[in-house]
Short mmCIF file of C-alpha atoms in Angstrom, two decimals:
data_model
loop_
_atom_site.label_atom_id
_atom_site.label_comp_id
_atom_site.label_asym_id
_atom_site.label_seq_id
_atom_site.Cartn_x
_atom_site.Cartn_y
_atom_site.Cartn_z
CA UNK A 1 140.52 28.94 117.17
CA UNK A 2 137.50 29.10 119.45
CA UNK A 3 134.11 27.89 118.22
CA UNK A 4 132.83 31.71 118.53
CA UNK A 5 135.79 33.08 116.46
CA UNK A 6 134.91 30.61 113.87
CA UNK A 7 131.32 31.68 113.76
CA UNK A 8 132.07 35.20 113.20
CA UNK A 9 134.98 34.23 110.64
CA UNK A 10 132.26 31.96 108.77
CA UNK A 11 129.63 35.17 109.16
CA UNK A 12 131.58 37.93 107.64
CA UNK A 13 133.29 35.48 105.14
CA UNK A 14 129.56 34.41 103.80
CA UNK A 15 128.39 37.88 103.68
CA UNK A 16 131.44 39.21 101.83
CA UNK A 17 131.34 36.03 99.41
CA UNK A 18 127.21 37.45 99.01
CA UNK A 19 127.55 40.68 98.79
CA UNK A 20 130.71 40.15 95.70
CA UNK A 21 131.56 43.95 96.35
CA UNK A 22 134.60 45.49 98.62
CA UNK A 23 133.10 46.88 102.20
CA UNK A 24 135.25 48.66 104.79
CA UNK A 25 134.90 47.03 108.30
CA UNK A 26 132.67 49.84 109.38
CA UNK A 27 130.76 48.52 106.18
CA UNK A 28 130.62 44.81 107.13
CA UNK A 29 129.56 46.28 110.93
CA UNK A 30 126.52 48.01 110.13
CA UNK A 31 125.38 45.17 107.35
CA UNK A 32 125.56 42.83 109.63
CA UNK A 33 123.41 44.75 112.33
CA UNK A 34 125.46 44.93 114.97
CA UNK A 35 125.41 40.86 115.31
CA UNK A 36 129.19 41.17 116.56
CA UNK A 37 130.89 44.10 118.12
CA UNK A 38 133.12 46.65 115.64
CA UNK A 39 136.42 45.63 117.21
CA UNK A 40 135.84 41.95 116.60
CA UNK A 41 134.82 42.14 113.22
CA UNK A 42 138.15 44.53 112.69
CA UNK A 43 139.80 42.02 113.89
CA UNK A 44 137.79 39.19 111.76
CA UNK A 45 138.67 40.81 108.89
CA UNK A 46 142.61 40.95 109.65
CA UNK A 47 142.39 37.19 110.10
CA UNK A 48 140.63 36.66 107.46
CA UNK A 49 143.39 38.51 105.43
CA UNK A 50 146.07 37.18 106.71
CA UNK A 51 144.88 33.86 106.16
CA UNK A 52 143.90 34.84 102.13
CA UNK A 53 140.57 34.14 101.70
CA UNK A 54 139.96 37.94 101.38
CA UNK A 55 141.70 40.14 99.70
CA UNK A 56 142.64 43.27 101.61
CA UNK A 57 143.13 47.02 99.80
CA UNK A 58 144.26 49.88 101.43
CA UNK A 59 143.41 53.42 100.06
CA UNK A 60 144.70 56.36 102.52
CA UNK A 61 144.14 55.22 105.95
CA UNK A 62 141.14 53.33 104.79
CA UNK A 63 141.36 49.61 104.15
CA UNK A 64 138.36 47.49 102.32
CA UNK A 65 137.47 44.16 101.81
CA UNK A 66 136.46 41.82 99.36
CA UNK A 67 136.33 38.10 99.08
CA UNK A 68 138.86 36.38 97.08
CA UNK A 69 136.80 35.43 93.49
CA UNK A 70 139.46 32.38 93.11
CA UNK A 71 137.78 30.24 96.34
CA UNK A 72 134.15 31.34 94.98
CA UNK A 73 132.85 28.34 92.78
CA UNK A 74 131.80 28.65 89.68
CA UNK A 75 128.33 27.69 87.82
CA UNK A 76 128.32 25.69 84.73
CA UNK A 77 126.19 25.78 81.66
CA UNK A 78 123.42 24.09 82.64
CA UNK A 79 123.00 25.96 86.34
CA UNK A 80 123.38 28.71 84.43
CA UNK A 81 120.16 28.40 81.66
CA UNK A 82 118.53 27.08 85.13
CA UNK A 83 118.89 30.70 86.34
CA UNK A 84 118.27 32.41 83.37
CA UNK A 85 114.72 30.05 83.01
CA UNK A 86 113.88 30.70 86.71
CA UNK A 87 114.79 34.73 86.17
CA UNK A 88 112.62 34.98 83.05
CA UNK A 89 109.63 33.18 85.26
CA UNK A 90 110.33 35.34 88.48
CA UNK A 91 109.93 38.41 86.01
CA UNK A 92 106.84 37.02 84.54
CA UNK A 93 104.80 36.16 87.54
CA UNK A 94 106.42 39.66 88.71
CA UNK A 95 104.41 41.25 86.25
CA UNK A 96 101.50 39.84 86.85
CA UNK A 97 101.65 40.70 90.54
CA UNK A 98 102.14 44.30 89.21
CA UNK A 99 98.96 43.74 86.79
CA UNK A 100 96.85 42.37 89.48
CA UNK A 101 97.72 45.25 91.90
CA UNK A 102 97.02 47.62 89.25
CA UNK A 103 93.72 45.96 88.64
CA UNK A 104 92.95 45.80 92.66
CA UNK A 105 94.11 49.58 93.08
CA UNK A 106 91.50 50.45 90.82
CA UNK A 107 88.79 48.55 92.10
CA UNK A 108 89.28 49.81 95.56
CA UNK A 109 89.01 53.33 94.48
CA UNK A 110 85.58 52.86 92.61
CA UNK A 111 84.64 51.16 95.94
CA UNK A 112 85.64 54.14 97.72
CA UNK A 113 84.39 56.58 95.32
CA UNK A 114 80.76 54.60 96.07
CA UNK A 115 78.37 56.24 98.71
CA UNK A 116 77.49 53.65 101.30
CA UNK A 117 73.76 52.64 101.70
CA UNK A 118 73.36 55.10 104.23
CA UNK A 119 74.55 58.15 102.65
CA UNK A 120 72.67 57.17 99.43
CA UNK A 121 69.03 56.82 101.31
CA UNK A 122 70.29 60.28 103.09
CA UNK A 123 71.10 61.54 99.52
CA UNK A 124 67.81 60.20 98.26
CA UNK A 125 65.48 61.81 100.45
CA UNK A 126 66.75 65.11 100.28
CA UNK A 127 66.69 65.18 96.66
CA UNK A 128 62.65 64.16 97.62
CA UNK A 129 62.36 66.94 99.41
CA UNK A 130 64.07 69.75 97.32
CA UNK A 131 61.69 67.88 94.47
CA UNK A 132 58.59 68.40 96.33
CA UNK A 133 59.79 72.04 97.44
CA UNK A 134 59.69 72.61 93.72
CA UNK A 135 56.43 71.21 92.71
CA UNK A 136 54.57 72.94 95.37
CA UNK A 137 56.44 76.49 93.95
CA UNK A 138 55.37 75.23 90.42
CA UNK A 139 51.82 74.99 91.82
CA UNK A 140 51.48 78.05 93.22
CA UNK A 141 52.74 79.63 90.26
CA UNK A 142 50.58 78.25 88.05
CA UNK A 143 47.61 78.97 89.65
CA UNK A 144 48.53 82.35 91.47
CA UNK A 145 45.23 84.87 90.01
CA UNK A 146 48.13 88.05 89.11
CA UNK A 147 49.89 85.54 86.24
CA UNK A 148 49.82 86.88 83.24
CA UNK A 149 47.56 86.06 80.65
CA UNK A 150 48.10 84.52 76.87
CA UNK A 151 46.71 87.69 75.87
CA UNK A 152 49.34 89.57 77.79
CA UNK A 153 52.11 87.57 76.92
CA UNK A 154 51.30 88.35 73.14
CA UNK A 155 50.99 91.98 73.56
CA UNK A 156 54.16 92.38 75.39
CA UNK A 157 56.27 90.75 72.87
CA UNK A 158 54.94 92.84 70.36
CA UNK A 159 55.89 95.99 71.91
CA UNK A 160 59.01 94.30 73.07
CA UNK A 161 59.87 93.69 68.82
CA UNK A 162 58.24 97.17 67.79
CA UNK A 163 61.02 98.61 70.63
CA UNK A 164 63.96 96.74 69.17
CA UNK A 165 62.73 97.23 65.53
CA UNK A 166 63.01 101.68 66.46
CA UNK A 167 66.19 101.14 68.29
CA UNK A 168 67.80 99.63 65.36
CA UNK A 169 66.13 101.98 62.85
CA UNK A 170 67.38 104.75 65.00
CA UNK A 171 70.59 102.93 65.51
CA UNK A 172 71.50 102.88 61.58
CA UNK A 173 70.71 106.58 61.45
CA UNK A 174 73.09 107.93 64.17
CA UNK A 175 75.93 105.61 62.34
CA UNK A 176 75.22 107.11 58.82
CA UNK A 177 75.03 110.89 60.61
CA UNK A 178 78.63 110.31 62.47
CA UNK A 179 80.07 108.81 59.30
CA UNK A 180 78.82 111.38 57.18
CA UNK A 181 80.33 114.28 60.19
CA UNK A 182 83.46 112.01 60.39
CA UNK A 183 84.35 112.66 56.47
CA UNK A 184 84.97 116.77 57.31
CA UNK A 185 86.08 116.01 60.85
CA UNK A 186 89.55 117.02 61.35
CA UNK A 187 90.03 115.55 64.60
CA UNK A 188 89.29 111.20 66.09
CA UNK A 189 85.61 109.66 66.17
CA UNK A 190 86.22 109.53 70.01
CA UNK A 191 86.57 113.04 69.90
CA UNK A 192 83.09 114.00 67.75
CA UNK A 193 81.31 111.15 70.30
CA UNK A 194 82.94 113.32 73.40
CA UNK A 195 82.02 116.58 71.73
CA UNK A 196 78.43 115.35 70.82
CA UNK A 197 77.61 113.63 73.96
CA UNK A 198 76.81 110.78 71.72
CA UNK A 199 76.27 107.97 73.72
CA UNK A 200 77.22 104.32 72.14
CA UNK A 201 75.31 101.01 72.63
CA UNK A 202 79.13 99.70 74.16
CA UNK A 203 79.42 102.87 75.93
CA UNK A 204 75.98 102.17 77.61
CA UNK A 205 76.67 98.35 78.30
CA UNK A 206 73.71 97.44 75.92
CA UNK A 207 73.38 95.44 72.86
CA UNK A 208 71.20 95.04 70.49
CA UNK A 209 69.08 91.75 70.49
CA UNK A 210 69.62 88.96 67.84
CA UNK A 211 66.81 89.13 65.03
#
C-alpha cells in the first residue's frame, strides 16, 4: 500500500471513528471537503471494509458506513468524571460568555440610542431658538394695547354663566314638556322630536358645560 493510500485510509477511518454515526461515501465526500476525489474515497471505503475495521450496510442500492465500535477504545472511570468536570466548567464559563454578551448588547444600544456631541449642541440651540421665539410672542402679548382688561375678563364670564345657567333652565323645561307629550303619544320620541322640529343638544353636537 502506497504512502498516499494510507493517508486517505487513515483520513476517512479517523473521521468515521469521530463522527460515531453511519455516512454513505457521498457522505464521507462532502465532510471531508473534497480533500480526496469521490472515486477514491469509494474505493477507501471498500478497503476499509474488506479489511474490517468498518462495518459496511447495504440498504437498496445504497451502502453506508460506520466504524467498527469493537477497535474504538474505551474510557475508564476516572477519564470519564474528567469529562464530566471539564463539561460542567465548559457550560459554566459558557454561560457567562452568554451573560457578558447580554450585558455588552445592552450597553451598546444605550450607546447608540445616545446623540453624539454634535447633534446634542445642534439639538440645544434650536430648542434656544424655538424658546426665544416664544418669549418674544409672550411679550408682545402681554403688552399688545387691544388685550383685554381684568374688568373685561370678569364681565364676560358672567354673561358666559348667566348663558349656561338659561340654557339649562330652558333645557329642563323642554324635557318635562316632551315627557309630559310622550305619556299620550301613540307613536316613538324620535317621531314627536321629527314632528316638532325639536332640536336636541346631541342632535346639535353641543353639550352642556360642567357646573
Amino acid at each position: 500500500m502506497s504512502k498516499a493510500a494510507g493517508d486517505v485510509e487513515d483520513s476517512v477511518l479517523h473521521y468515521l471513528k469521530q463522527a460515531n454515526r453511519p455516512y454513505s461515501a457521498v457522505d464521507v465526500f462532502n465532510n471531508l471537503h473534497g480533500q480526496y476525489g469521490r472515486t477514491l474515497v469509494v474505493r477507501t471505503l471498500d478497503v476499509l471494509a474488506q479489511s474490517g475495521q468498518v462495518k459496511e450496510k447495504v440498504y437498496g442500492k445504497q451502502k453506508v458506513y460506520v466504524a467498527d465500535q469493537q477497535n474504538c477504545s474505551t474510557a475508564d472511570d476516572a477519564t470519564l468524571k474528567g469529562m464530566d468536570a471539564e463539561l460542567l466548567q465548559l457550560g459554566a464559563r459558557l454561560r457567562a460568555s452568554e451573560q457578558q454578551l447580554q450585558t455588552s448588547e445592552c450597553q451598546l444600544r444605550a450607546l447608540q440610542s445616545t446623540p453624539t456631541m454634535p447633534d446634542a449642541r445642534r439639538s440645544l440651540q434650536e430648542l434656544q431658538a424655538a424658546c426665544s421665539g416664544y418669549e418674544v410672542r409672550l411679550h408682545g402679548l402681554r403688552n399688545r394695547d387691544n388685550g383685554v382688561s381684568p374688568q373685561q375678563r370678569d364681565e364676560i364670564r358672567r354673561a358666559n354663566e348667566l348663558c349656561v345657567r338659561e340654557w339649562r333652565r330652558r333645557k329642563r323645561i323642554a324635557v318635562e314638556m316632551l315627557n309630559a307629550i310622550m305619556e299620550g303619544y301613540p307613536n316613538s320620541r324620535a317621531d314627536l322630536l321629527e314632528e316638532t322640529g325639536f332640536e336636541t343638544d346631541e342632535a346639535c353636537g353641543v353639550a352642556l358645560p360642567g357646573r
